[in-house]
Amino acid sequence: MELNSINKTGTWSEAADRLNNNFSKTSAEVEKVKQNGIRNKGLFSTLESLKAAVPSPVVGDWAIVGDTIPGPIYQCKTKGTWSATGTTGGGGSFDLSGYLTAEEIDDVTSIL
């Protein structure tokens, strides 16, 4: 990434243009770093939509393809290629023992 030099002479408008251009370039690079650090690329309704959103996956990237979670997991095992793993996932579990049930909420609201 090559940034613009900010000259000591010239108008504020010229300097502002160069600064704004530098900020734009820097933001784009920061976004690339963020995306490279996140292996889970998300939920996509079709393999085509995954390929369109992430056309050049790197080894370790993965995503869920389908309309539900858990869903089929696709992973990049060879740079640039999405492959079905044959497994499903994307769900998770939560300990809800400390939360009210729908019935308990209904009981409370009927008292109010």
mmCIF file of N, CA, C and O in Angstrom:
data_model
loop_
_atom_site.group_PDB
_atom_site.id
_atom_site.type_symbol
_atom_site.label_atom_id
_atom_site.label_comp_id
_atom_site.label_asym_id
_atom_site.label_seq_id
_atom_site.Cartn_x
_atom_site.Cartn_y
_atom_site.Cartn_z
ATOM 1 N N MET A 1 0.854 -1.168 0.000
ATOM 2 C CA MET A 1 0.000 0.000 0.000
ATOM 3 C C MET A 1 0.902 1.233 0.000
ATOM 4 O O MET A 1 1.754 1.378 0.862
ATOM 5 N N GLU A 2 0.698 2.068 -0.968
ATOM 6 C CA GLU A 2 1.490 3.289 -1.053
ATOM 7 C C GLU A 2 0.608 4.470 -0.676
ATOM 8 O O GLU A 2 -0.465 4.677 -1.244
ATOM 9 N N LEU A 3 1.073 5.235 0.318
ATOM 10 C CA LEU A 3 0.315 6.402 0.763
ATOM 11 C C LEU A 3 0.835 7.661 0.088
ATOM 12 O O LEU A 3 1.988 7.723 -0.341
ATOM 13 N N ASN A 4 -0.031 8.652 0.015
ATOM 14 C CA ASN A 4 0.328 9.942 -0.566
ATOM 15 C C ASN A 4 1.178 10.746 0.410
ATOM 16 O O ASN A 4 0.942 10.708 1.614
ATOM 17 N N SER A 5 2.127 11.497 -0.106
ATOM 18 C CA SER A 5 2.889 12.436 0.716
ATOM 19 C C SER A 5 2.020 13.647 0.993
ATOM 20 O O SER A 5 1.272 14.094 0.125
ATOM 21 N N ILE A 6 2.134 14.155 2.198
ATOM 22 C CA ILE A 6 1.400 15.369 2.552
ATOM 23 C C ILE A 6 2.419 16.511 2.504
ATOM 24 O O ILE A 6 3.323 16.601 3.323
ATOM 25 N N ASN A 7 2.248 17.342 1.503
ATOM 26 C CA ASN A 7 3.187 18.447 1.291
ATOM 27 C C ASN A 7 2.997 19.536 2.329
ATOM 28 O O ASN A 7 1.897 19.770 2.819
ATOM 29 N N LYS A 8 4.095 20.235 2.640
ATOM 30 C CA LYS A 8 4.042 21.360 3.572
ATOM 31 C C LYS A 8 3.505 22.613 2.887
ATOM 32 O O LYS A 8 3.110 23.554 3.542
ATOM 33 N N THR A 9 3.535 22.626 1.574
ATOM 34 C CA THR A 9 3.029 23.768 0.827
ATOM 35 C C THR A 9 1.795 23.343 0.065
ATOM 36 O O THR A 9 1.524 22.162 -0.117
ATOM 37 N N GLY A 10 1.026 24.306 -0.379
ATOM 38 C CA GLY A 10 -0.190 24.012 -1.121
ATOM 39 C C GLY A 10 -1.406 24.435 -0.319
ATOM 40 O O GLY A 10 -1.304 24.993 0.769
ATOM 41 N N THR A 11 -2.544 24.127 -0.861
ATOM 42 C CA THR A 11 -3.789 24.540 -0.213
ATOM 43 C C THR A 11 -4.269 23.460 0.759
ATOM 44 O O THR A 11 -3.881 22.282 0.666
ATOM 45 N N TRP A 12 -5.119 23.883 1.666
ATOM 46 C CA TRP A 12 -5.714 22.929 2.600
ATOM 47 C C TRP A 12 -6.553 21.899 1.835
ATOM 48 O O TRP A 12 -6.562 20.726 2.177
ATOM 49 N N SER A 13 -7.195 22.319 0.781
ATOM 50 C CA SER A 13 -8.013 21.415 -0.021
ATOM 51 C C SER A 13 -7.176 20.279 -0.595
ATOM 52 O O SER A 13 -7.584 19.113 -0.571
ATOM 53 N N GLU A 14 -5.991 20.614 -1.101
ATOM 54 C CA GLU A 14 -5.102 19.580 -1.652
ATOM 55 C C GLU A 14 -4.643 18.622 -0.554
ATOM 56 O O GLU A 14 -4.621 17.400 -0.749
ATOM 57 N N ALA A 15 -4.278 19.174 0.594
ATOM 58 C CA ALA A 15 -3.826 18.337 1.713
ATOM 59 C C ALA A 15 -4.962 17.444 2.209
ATOM 60 O O ALA A 15 -4.758 16.260 2.496
ATOM 61 N N ALA A 16 -6.169 18.013 2.292
ATOM 62 C CA ALA A 16 -7.328 17.232 2.752
ATOM 63 C C ALA A 16 -7.613 16.089 1.794
ATOM 64 O O ALA A 16 -7.924 14.968 2.233
ATOM 65 N N ASP A 17 -7.515 16.344 0.504
ATOM 66 C CA ASP A 17 -7.725 15.278 -0.477
ATOM 67 C C ASP A 17 -6.718 14.144 -0.282
ATOM 68 O O ASP A 17 -7.076 12.964 -0.336
ATOM 69 N N ARG A 18 -5.465 14.518 -0.078
ATOM 70 C CA ARG A 18 -4.434 13.490 0.128
ATOM 71 C C ARG A 18 -4.672 12.717 1.423
ATOM 72 O O ARG A 18 -4.522 11.495 1.474
ATOM 73 N N LEU A 19 -5.040 13.422 2.487
ATOM 74 C CA LEU A 19 -5.326 12.760 3.761
ATOM 75 C C LEU A 19 -6.516 11.807 3.637
ATOM 76 O O LEU A 19 -6.466 10.667 4.099
ATOM 77 N N ASN A 20 -7.578 12.285 3.022
ATOM 78 C CA ASN A 20 -8.760 11.437 2.850
ATOM 79 C C ASN A 20 -8.441 10.198 2.023
ATOM 80 O O ASN A 20 -8.914 9.099 2.317
ATOM 81 N N ASN A 21 -7.637 10.372 0.991
ATOM 82 C CA ASN A 21 -7.237 9.240 0.159
ATOM 83 C C ASN A 21 -6.406 8.244 0.975
ATOM 84 O O ASN A 21 -6.592 7.033 0.871
ATOM 85 N N ASN A 22 -5.516 8.757 1.817
ATOM 86 C CA ASN A 22 -4.708 7.885 2.679
ATOM 87 C C ASN A 22 -5.582 7.131 3.672
ATOM 88 O O ASN A 22 -5.382 5.940 3.911
ATOM 89 N N PHE A 23 -6.555 7.827 4.270
ATOM 90 C CA PHE A 23 -7.468 7.164 5.211
ATOM 91 C C PHE A 23 -8.255 6.061 4.511
ATOM 92 O O PHE A 23 -8.467 4.984 5.058
ATOM 93 N N SER A 24 -8.679 6.314 3.300
ATOM 94 C CA SER A 24 -9.425 5.317 2.534
ATOM 95 C C SER A 24 -8.571 4.081 2.271
ATOM 96 O O SER A 24 -9.028 2.942 2.435
ATOM 97 N N LYS A 25 -7.340 4.287 1.849
ATOM 98 C CA LYS A 25 -6.426 3.170 1.594
ATOM 99 C C LYS A 25 -6.162 2.380 2.878
ATOM 100 O O LYS A 25 -6.153 1.154 2.876
ATOM 101 N N THR A 26 -5.946 3.101 3.971
ATOM 102 C CA THR A 26 -5.676 2.456 5.250
ATOM 103 C C THR A 26 -6.884 1.653 5.716
ATOM 104 O O THR A 26 -6.740 0.519 6.185
ATOM 105 N N SER A 27 -8.076 2.206 5.575
ATOM 106 C CA SER A 27 -9.297 1.496 5.967
ATOM 107 C C SER A 27 -9.467 0.212 5.174
ATOM 108 O O SER A 27 -9.851 -0.827 5.721
ATOM 109 N N ALA A 28 -9.181 0.260 3.888
ATOM 110 C CA ALA A 28 -9.300 -0.937 3.050
ATOM 111 C C ALA A 28 -8.325 -2.012 3.513
ATOM 112 O O ALA A 28 -8.677 -3.198 3.569
ATOM 113 N N GLU A 29 -7.116 -1.630 3.877
ATOM 114 C CA GLU A 29 -6.128 -2.605 4.351
ATOM 115 C C GLU A 29 -6.515 -3.185 5.704
ATOM 116 O O GLU A 29 -6.352 -4.378 5.950
ATOM 117 N N VAL A 30 -7.048 -2.357 6.587
ATOM 118 C CA VAL A 30 -7.495 -2.835 7.899
ATOM 119 C C VAL A 30 -8.627 -3.840 7.723
ATOM 120 O O VAL A 30 -8.664 -4.883 8.388
ATOM 121 N N GLU A 31 -9.550 -3.577 6.814
ATOM 122 C CA GLU A 31 -10.663 -4.497 6.548
ATOM 123 C C GLU A 31 -10.140 -5.839 6.035
ATOM 124 O O GLU A 31 -10.639 -6.898 6.416
ATOM 125 N N LYS A 32 -9.124 -5.817 5.186
ATOM 126 C CA LYS A 32 -8.523 -7.066 4.697
ATOM 127 C C LYS A 32 -7.937 -7.876 5.851
ATOM 128 O O LYS A 32 -8.100 -9.090 5.919
ATOM 129 N N VAL A 33 -7.259 -7.198 6.765
ATOM 130 C CA VAL A 33 -6.664 -7.882 7.921
ATOM 131 C C VAL A 33 -7.758 -8.492 8.787
ATOM 132 O O VAL A 33 -7.645 -9.636 9.237
ATOM 133 N N LYS A 34 -8.838 -7.754 9.013
ATOM 134 C CA LYS A 34 -9.959 -8.281 9.802
ATOM 135 C C LYS A 34 -10.521 -9.543 9.160
ATOM 136 O O LYS A 34 -10.758 -10.540 9.834
ATOM 137 N N GLN A 35 -10.766 -9.496 7.864
ATOM 138 C CA GLN A 35 -11.346 -10.638 7.163
ATOM 139 C C GLN A 35 -10.420 -11.834 7.165
ATOM 140 O O GLN A 35 -10.864 -12.972 7.230
ATOM 141 N N ASN A 36 -9.117 -11.601 7.088
ATOM 142 C CA ASN A 36 -8.159 -12.701 7.108
ATOM 143 C C ASN A 36 -8.070 -13.352 8.479
ATOM 144 O O ASN A 36 -7.706 -14.510 8.597
ATOM 145 N N GLY A 37 -8.414 -12.606 9.523
ATOM 146 C CA GLY A 37 -8.365 -13.147 10.873
ATOM 147 C C GLY A 37 -9.613 -13.912 11.253
ATOM 148 O O GLY A 37 -9.639 -14.614 12.256
ATOM 149 N N ILE A 38 -10.663 -13.810 10.467
ATOM 150 C CA ILE A 38 -11.929 -14.480 10.766
ATOM 151 C C ILE A 38 -12.080 -15.667 9.833
ATOM 152 O O ILE A 38 -12.232 -15.491 8.628
ATOM 153 N N ARG A 39 -12.008 -16.844 10.372
ATOM 154 C CA ARG A 39 -12.105 -18.040 9.536
ATOM 155 C C ARG A 39 -13.553 -18.361 9.184
ATOM 156 O O ARG A 39 -13.829 -18.890 8.121
ATOM 157 N N ASN A 40 -14.512 -18.089 10.091
ATOM 158 C CA ASN A 40 -15.927 -18.346 9.819
ATOM 159 C C ASN A 40 -16.449 -17.229 8.925
ATOM 160 O O ASN A 40 -16.518 -16.085 9.335
ATOM 161 N N LYS A 41 -16.844 -17.572 7.714
ATOM 162 C CA LYS A 41 -17.299 -16.569 6.761
ATOM 163 C C LYS A 41 -18.807 -16.357 6.804
ATOM 164 O O LYS A 41 -19.322 -15.485 6.134
ATOM 165 N N GLY A 42 -19.546 -17.159 7.581
ATOM 166 C CA GLY A 42 -20.966 -16.889 7.780
ATOM 167 C C GLY A 42 -21.885 -17.936 7.198
ATOM 168 O O GLY A 42 -21.492 -19.047 6.877
ATOM 169 N N LEU A 43 -23.159 -17.539 7.068
ATOM 170 C CA LEU A 43 -24.228 -18.397 6.560
ATOM 171 C C LEU A 43 -24.628 -17.914 5.173
ATOM 172 O O LEU A 43 -24.901 -16.726 4.977
ATOM 173 N N PHE A 44 -24.668 -18.838 4.211
ATOM 174 C CA PHE A 44 -25.029 -18.515 2.834
ATOM 175 C C PHE A 44 -26.099 -19.480 2.366
ATOM 176 O O PHE A 44 -26.049 -20.675 2.668
ATOM 177 N N SER A 45 -27.067 -18.980 1.630
ATOM 178 C CA SER A 45 -28.183 -19.827 1.200
ATOM 179 C C SER A 45 -27.772 -20.845 0.152
ATOM 180 O O SER A 45 -28.340 -21.925 0.087
ATOM 181 N N THR A 46 -26.777 -20.521 -0.674
ATOM 182 C CA THR A 46 -26.319 -21.450 -1.714
ATOM 183 C C THR A 46 -24.799 -21.420 -1.799
ATOM 184 O O THR A 46 -24.154 -20.455 -1.363
ATOM 185 N N LEU A 47 -24.249 -22.461 -2.387
ATOM 186 C CA LEU A 47 -22.809 -22.498 -2.612
ATOM 187 C C LEU A 47 -22.395 -21.372 -3.549
ATOM 188 O O LEU A 47 -21.342 -20.756 -3.370
ATOM 189 N N GLU A 48 -23.244 -21.061 -4.528
ATOM 190 C CA GLU A 48 -22.936 -19.977 -5.467
ATOM 191 C C GLU A 48 -22.822 -18.636 -4.737
ATOM 192 O O GLU A 48 -21.950 -17.826 -5.038
ATOM 193 N N SER A 49 -23.725 -18.399 -3.771
ATOM 194 C CA SER A 49 -23.662 -17.126 -3.036
ATOM 195 C C SER A 49 -22.418 -17.068 -2.159
ATOM 196 O O SER A 49 -21.822 -16.008 -1.988
ATOM 197 N N LEU A 50 -21.993 -18.209 -1.603
ATOM 198 C CA LEU A 50 -20.744 -18.254 -0.842
ATOM 199 C C LEU A 50 -19.568 -17.929 -1.751
ATOM 200 O O LEU A 50 -18.716 -17.110 -1.413
ATOM 201 N N LYS A 51 -19.529 -18.574 -2.923
ATOM 202 C CA LYS A 51 -18.428 -18.329 -3.860
ATOM 203 C C LYS A 51 -18.397 -16.887 -4.340
ATOM 204 O O LYS A 51 -17.327 -16.318 -4.557
ATOM 205 N N ALA A 52 -19.569 -16.279 -4.494
ATOM 206 C CA ALA A 52 -19.624 -14.879 -4.920
ATOM 207 C C ALA A 52 -19.107 -13.953 -3.820
ATOM 208 O O ALA A 52 -18.406 -12.979 -4.092
ATOM 209 N N ALA A 53 -19.457 -14.260 -2.562
ATOM 210 C CA ALA A 53 -19.054 -13.408 -1.443
ATOM 211 C C ALA A 53 -17.590 -13.603 -1.068
ATOM 212 O O ALA A 53 -16.903 -12.655 -0.684
ATOM 213 N N VAL A 54 -17.114 -14.849 -1.170
ATOM 214 C CA VAL A 54 -15.729 -15.163 -0.808
ATOM 215 C C VAL A 54 -15.129 -15.990 -1.948
ATOM 216 O O VAL A 54 -15.010 -17.205 -1.861
ATOM 217 N N PRO A 55 -14.748 -15.327 -3.045
ATOM 218 C CA PRO A 55 -14.278 -16.057 -4.226
ATOM 219 C C PRO A 55 -12.880 -16.655 -4.089
ATOM 220 O O PRO A 55 -12.530 -17.574 -4.821
ATOM 221 N N SER A 56 -12.099 -16.154 -3.160
ATOM 222 C CA SER A 56 -10.717 -16.638 -3.005
ATOM 223 C C SER A 56 -10.450 -17.038 -1.560
ATOM 224 O O SER A 56 -9.665 -16.394 -0.855
ATOM 225 N N PRO A 57 -11.082 -18.115 -1.096
ATOM 226 C CA PRO A 57 -10.867 -18.506 0.304
ATOM 227 C C PRO A 57 -9.441 -19.001 0.527
ATOM 228 O O PRO A 57 -8.779 -19.446 -0.406
ATOM 229 N N VAL A 58 -9.002 -18.862 1.764
ATOM 230 C CA VAL A 58 -7.703 -19.399 2.143
ATOM 231 C C VAL A 58 -7.918 -20.614 3.034
ATOM 232 O O VAL A 58 -8.983 -20.777 3.632
ATOM 233 N N VAL A 59 -6.930 -21.464 3.089
ATOM 234 C CA VAL A 59 -7.039 -22.700 3.862
ATOM 235 C C VAL A 59 -7.436 -22.370 5.302
ATOM 236 O O VAL A 59 -6.829 -21.508 5.942
ATOM 237 N N GLY A 60 -8.480 -23.034 5.764
ATOM 238 C CA GLY A 60 -8.995 -22.810 7.120
ATOM 239 C C GLY A 60 -10.303 -22.052 7.135
ATOM 240 O O GLY A 60 -11.038 -22.110 8.111
ATOM 241 N N ASP A 61 -10.615 -21.317 6.070
ATOM 242 C CA ASP A 61 -11.906 -20.625 5.996
ATOM 243 C C ASP A 61 -13.020 -21.658 5.964
ATOM 244 O O ASP A 61 -12.868 -22.737 5.405
ATOM 245 N N TRP A 62 -14.160 -21.336 6.586
ATOM 246 C CA TRP A 62 -15.304 -22.229 6.543
ATOM 247 C C TRP A 62 -16.586 -21.415 6.583
ATOM 248 O O TRP A 62 -16.588 -20.254 6.984
ATOM 249 N N ALA A 63 -17.662 -22.044 6.153
ATOM 250 C CA ALA A 63 -18.967 -21.377 6.128
ATOM 251 C C ALA A 63 -20.063 -22.430 6.180
ATOM 252 O O ALA A 63 -19.836 -23.599 5.870
ATOM 253 N N ILE A 64 -21.250 -21.983 6.544
ATOM 254 C CA ILE A 64 -22.436 -22.833 6.530
ATOM 255 C C ILE A 64 -23.214 -22.481 5.270
ATOM 256 O O ILE A 64 -23.421 -21.306 4.963
ATOM 257 N N VAL A 65 -23.654 -23.501 4.528
ATOM 258 C CA VAL A 65 -24.426 -23.281 3.308
ATOM 259 C C VAL A 65 -25.782 -23.938 3.483
ATOM 260 O O VAL A 65 -25.883 -25.132 3.754
ATOM 261 N N GLY A 66 -26.832 -23.143 3.363
ATOM 262 C CA GLY A 66 -28.183 -23.660 3.516
ATOM 263 C C GLY A 66 -29.072 -22.596 4.120
ATOM 264 O O GLY A 66 -28.658 -21.468 4.354
ATOM 265 N N ASP A 67 -30.304 -22.979 4.392
ATOM 266 C CA ASP A 67 -31.270 -22.029 4.939
ATOM 267 C C ASP A 67 -31.489 -22.188 6.438
ATOM 268 O O ASP A 67 -32.301 -21.473 7.015
ATOM 269 N N THR A 68 -30.804 -23.142 7.051
ATOM 270 C CA THR A 68 -31.002 -23.374 8.475
ATOM 271 C C THR A 68 -29.668 -23.611 9.164
ATOM 272 O O THR A 68 -28.668 -23.935 8.529
ATOM 273 N N ILE A 69 -29.703 -23.438 10.459
ATOM 274 C CA ILE A 69 -28.551 -23.777 11.289
ATOM 275 C C ILE A 69 -29.048 -24.802 12.296
ATOM 276 O O ILE A 69 -30.075 -24.575 12.910
ATOM 277 N N PRO A 70 -28.403 -25.922 12.502
ATOM 278 C CA PRO A 70 -27.174 -26.295 11.820
ATOM 279 C C PRO A 70 -27.394 -26.573 10.343
ATOM 280 O O PRO A 70 -28.499 -26.931 9.930
ATOM 281 N N GLY A 71 -26.341 -26.412 9.568
ATOM 282 C CA GLY A 71 -26.392 -26.641 8.130
ATOM 283 C C GLY A 71 -25.097 -27.252 7.651
ATOM 284 O O GLY A 71 -24.139 -27.405 8.424
ATOM 285 N N PRO A 72 -25.041 -27.613 6.373
ATOM 286 C CA PRO A 72 -23.823 -28.213 5.819
ATOM 287 C C PRO A 72 -22.631 -27.259 5.907
ATOM 288 O O PRO A 72 -22.743 -26.079 5.593
ATOM 289 N N ILE A 73 -21.507 -27.799 6.353
ATOM 290 C CA ILE A 73 -20.288 -27.001 6.484
ATOM 291 C C ILE A 73 -19.436 -27.172 5.229
ATOM 292 O O ILE A 73 -19.189 -28.291 4.781
ATOM 293 N N TYR A 74 -19.007 -26.036 4.689
ATOM 294 C CA TYR A 74 -18.041 -26.020 3.586
ATOM 295 C C TYR A 74 -16.753 -25.417 4.133
ATOM 296 O O TYR A 74 -16.784 -24.499 4.952
ATOM 297 N N GLN A 75 -15.638 -25.954 3.675
ATOM 298 C CA GLN A 75 -14.351 -25.497 4.173
ATOM 299 C C GLN A 75 -13.360 -25.385 3.021
ATOM 300 O O GLN A 75 -13.477 -26.092 2.019
ATOM 301 N N CYS A 76 -12.405 -24.499 3.187
ATOM 302 C CA CYS A 76 -11.321 -24.385 2.216
ATOM 303 C C CYS A 76 -10.153 -25.217 2.728
ATOM 304 O O CYS A 76 -9.554 -24.901 3.752
ATOM 305 N N LYS A 77 -9.873 -26.309 2.007
ATOM 306 C CA LYS A 77 -8.737 -27.160 2.352
ATOM 307 C C LYS A 77 -7.600 -26.973 1.358
ATOM 308 O O LYS A 77 -6.468 -27.315 1.636
ATOM 309 N N THR A 78 -7.950 -26.439 0.180
ATOM 310 C CA THR A 78 -6.984 -26.096 -0.856
ATOM 311 C C THR A 78 -7.245 -24.646 -1.228
ATOM 312 O O THR A 78 -8.384 -24.287 -1.525
ATOM 313 N N LYS A 79 -6.222 -23.808 -1.208
ATOM 314 C CA LYS A 79 -6.390 -22.379 -1.448
ATOM 315 C C LYS A 79 -7.256 -22.126 -2.683
ATOM 316 O O LYS A 79 -7.016 -22.669 -3.753
ATOM 317 N N GLY A 80 -8.317 -21.305 -2.481
ATOM 318 C CA GLY A 80 -9.184 -20.904 -3.574
ATOM 319 C C GLY A 80 -10.356 -21.829 -3.862
ATOM 320 O O GLY A 80 -11.144 -21.556 -4.753
ATOM 321 N N THR A 81 -10.496 -22.923 -3.089
ATOM 322 C CA THR A 81 -11.535 -23.902 -3.373
ATOM 323 C C THR A 81 -12.390 -24.188 -2.147
ATOM 324 O O THR A 81 -11.862 -24.485 -1.071
ATOM 325 N N TRP A 82 -13.716 -24.102 -2.323
ATOM 326 C CA TRP A 82 -14.653 -24.497 -1.266
ATOM 327 C C TRP A 82 -15.025 -25.958 -1.461
ATOM 328 O O TRP A 82 -15.325 -26.377 -2.576
ATOM 329 N N SER A 83 -15.043 -26.738 -0.380
ATOM 330 C CA SER A 83 -15.399 -28.155 -0.456
ATOM 331 C C SER A 83 -16.363 -28.501 0.670
ATOM 332 O O SER A 83 -16.193 -28.041 1.814
ATOM 333 N N ALA A 84 -17.346 -29.344 0.355
ATOM 334 C CA ALA A 84 -18.262 -29.836 1.382
ATOM 335 C C ALA A 84 -17.483 -30.749 2.321
ATOM 336 O O ALA A 84 -16.682 -31.572 1.869
ATOM 337 N N THR A 85 -17.712 -30.619 3.631
ATOM 338 C CA THR A 85 -17.016 -31.465 4.597
ATOM 339 C C THR A 85 -17.805 -32.731 4.901
ATOM 340 O O THR A 85 -17.262 -33.664 5.477
ATOM 341 N N GLY A 86 -19.094 -32.733 4.548
ATOM 342 C CA GLY A 86 -19.938 -33.872 4.883
ATOM 343 C C GLY A 86 -20.481 -33.805 6.296
ATOM 344 O O GLY A 86 -21.140 -34.732 6.757
ATOM 345 N N THR A 87 -20.209 -32.707 6.981
ATOM 346 C CA THR A 87 -20.709 -32.536 8.343
ATOM 347 C C THR A 87 -21.617 -31.318 8.405
ATOM 348 O O THR A 87 -21.622 -30.482 7.499
ATOM 349 N N THR A 88 -22.385 -31.238 9.472
ATOM 350 C CA THR A 88 -23.230 -30.070 9.682
ATOM 351 C C THR A 88 -22.795 -29.374 10.959
ATOM 352 O O THR A 88 -22.151 -29.966 11.822
ATOM 353 N N GLY A 89 -23.148 -28.122 11.050
ATOM 354 C CA GLY A 89 -22.788 -27.374 12.247
ATOM 355 C C GLY A 89 -23.303 -25.960 12.174
ATOM 356 O O GLY A 89 -24.150 -25.636 11.358
ATOM 357 N N GLY A 90 -22.739 -25.160 13.019
ATOM 358 C CA GLY A 90 -23.122 -23.762 13.049
ATOM 359 C C GLY A 90 -24.058 -23.446 14.183
ATOM 360 O O GLY A 90 -24.336 -22.299 14.449
ATOM 361 N N GLY A 91 -24.529 -24.459 14.815
ATOM 362 C CA GLY A 91 -25.407 -24.249 15.963
ATOM 363 C C GLY A 91 -24.576 -23.962 17.187
ATOM 364 O O GLY A 91 -23.473 -23.486 17.138
ATOM 365 N N GLY A 92 -25.039 -24.310 18.232
ATOM 366 C CA GLY A 92 -24.337 -24.098 19.480
ATOM 367 C C GLY A 92 -25.308 -24.378 20.590
ATOM 368 O O GLY A 92 -26.480 -24.670 20.345
ATOM 369 N N SER A 93 -24.845 -24.309 21.769
ATOM 370 C CA SER A 93 -25.752 -24.535 22.883
ATOM 371 C C SER A 93 -25.571 -23.413 23.889
ATOM 372 O O SER A 93 -24.493 -22.818 23.988
ATOM 373 N N PHE A 94 -26.621 -23.142 24.585
ATOM 374 C CA PHE A 94 -26.626 -22.099 25.597
ATOM 375 C C PHE A 94 -27.236 -22.671 26.860
ATOM 376 O O PHE A 94 -28.216 -23.406 26.795
ATOM 377 N N ASP A 95 -26.674 -22.312 27.980
ATOM 378 C CA ASP A 95 -27.236 -22.713 29.257
ATOM 379 C C ASP A 95 -28.316 -21.702 29.615
ATOM 380 O O ASP A 95 -28.032 -20.556 29.949
ATOM 381 N N LEU A 96 -29.570 -22.129 29.502
ATOM 382 C CA LEU A 96 -30.705 -21.239 29.769
ATOM 383 C C LEU A 96 -31.333 -21.500 31.124
ATOM 384 O O LEU A 96 -32.443 -21.037 31.403
ATOM 385 N N SER A 97 -30.626 -22.211 31.993
ATOM 386 C CA SER A 97 -31.215 -22.596 33.270
ATOM 387 C C SER A 97 -31.560 -21.400 34.151
ATOM 388 O O SER A 97 -32.454 -21.484 34.979
ATOM 389 N N GLY A 98 -30.895 -20.287 33.979
ATOM 390 C CA GLY A 98 -31.177 -19.121 34.813
ATOM 391 C C GLY A 98 -32.226 -18.183 34.250
ATOM 392 O O GLY A 98 -32.479 -17.121 34.811
ATOM 393 N N TYR A 99 -32.864 -18.570 33.143
ATOM 394 C CA TYR A 99 -33.828 -17.701 32.485
ATOM 395 C C TYR A 99 -35.242 -18.226 32.678
ATOM 396 O O TYR A 99 -35.461 -19.423 32.848
ATOM 397 N N LEU A 100 -36.207 -17.314 32.623
ATOM 398 C CA LEU A 100 -37.615 -17.709 32.733
ATOM 399 C C LEU A 100 -38.063 -18.437 31.475
ATOM 400 O O LEU A 100 -37.630 -18.124 30.373
ATOM 401 N N THR A 101 -38.965 -19.383 31.652
ATOM 402 C CA THR A 101 -39.577 -20.050 30.505
ATOM 403 C C THR A 101 -40.726 -19.186 29.997
ATOM 404 O O THR A 101 -41.174 -18.253 30.683
ATOM 405 N N ALA A 102 -41.241 -19.502 28.823
ATOM 406 C CA ALA A 102 -42.379 -18.756 28.270
ATOM 407 C C ALA A 102 -43.571 -18.846 29.204
ATOM 408 O O ALA A 102 -44.299 -17.867 29.400
ATOM 409 N N GLU A 103 -43.783 -20.008 29.805
ATOM 410 C CA GLU A 103 -44.913 -20.182 30.732
ATOM 411 C C GLU A 103 -44.751 -19.303 31.968
ATOM 412 O O GLU A 103 -45.708 -18.692 32.446
ATOM 413 N N GLU A 104 -43.524 -19.224 32.490
ATOM 414 C CA GLU A 104 -43.281 -18.382 33.658
ATOM 415 C C GLU A 104 -43.493 -16.907 33.323
ATOM 416 O O GLU A 104 -44.029 -16.153 34.138
ATOM 417 N N ILE A 105 -43.110 -16.500 32.141
ATOM 418 C CA ILE A 105 -43.332 -15.108 31.720
ATOM 419 C C ILE A 105 -44.815 -14.832 31.620
ATOM 420 O O ILE A 105 -45.306 -13.794 32.068
ATOM 421 N N ASP A 106 -45.576 -15.775 31.028
ATOM 422 C CA ASP A 106 -47.024 -15.596 30.924
ATOM 423 C C ASP A 106 -47.661 -15.486 32.312
ATOM 424 O O ASP A 106 -48.558 -14.671 32.528
ATOM 425 N N ASP A 107 -47.198 -16.303 33.267
ATOM 426 C CA ASP A 107 -47.729 -16.239 34.625
ATOM 427 C C ASP A 107 -47.483 -14.870 35.240
ATOM 428 O O ASP A 107 -48.356 -14.300 35.881
ATOM 429 N N VAL A 108 -46.271 -14.330 35.051
ATOM 430 C CA VAL A 108 -45.932 -13.023 35.615
ATOM 431 C C VAL A 108 -46.760 -11.924 34.976
ATOM 432 O O VAL A 108 -47.281 -11.043 35.670
ATOM 433 N N THR A 109 -46.925 -11.973 33.656
ATOM 434 C CA THR A 109 -47.663 -10.899 32.995
ATOM 435 C C THR A 109 -49.149 -10.952 33.329
ATOM 436 O O THR A 109 -49.819 -9.923 33.328
ATOM 437 N N SER A 110 -49.679 -12.108 33.684
ATOM 438 C CA SER A 110 -51.097 -12.185 34.048
ATOM 439 C C SER A 110 -51.349 -11.558 35.404
ATOM 440 O O SER A 110 -52.439 -11.089 35.701
ATOM 441 N N ILE A 111 -50.337 -11.529 36.247
ATOM 442 C CA ILE A 111 -50.462 -10.905 37.583
ATOM 443 C C ILE A 111 -50.441 -9.397 37.480
ATOM 444 O O ILE A 111 -51.144 -8.696 38.204
ATOM 445 N N LEU A 112 -49.677 -8.877 36.531
ATOM 446 C CA LEU A 112 -49.531 -7.419 36.404
ATOM 447 C C LEU A 112 -50.752 -6.847 35.858
ATOM 448 O O LEU A 112 -51.539 -6.326 35.645
#
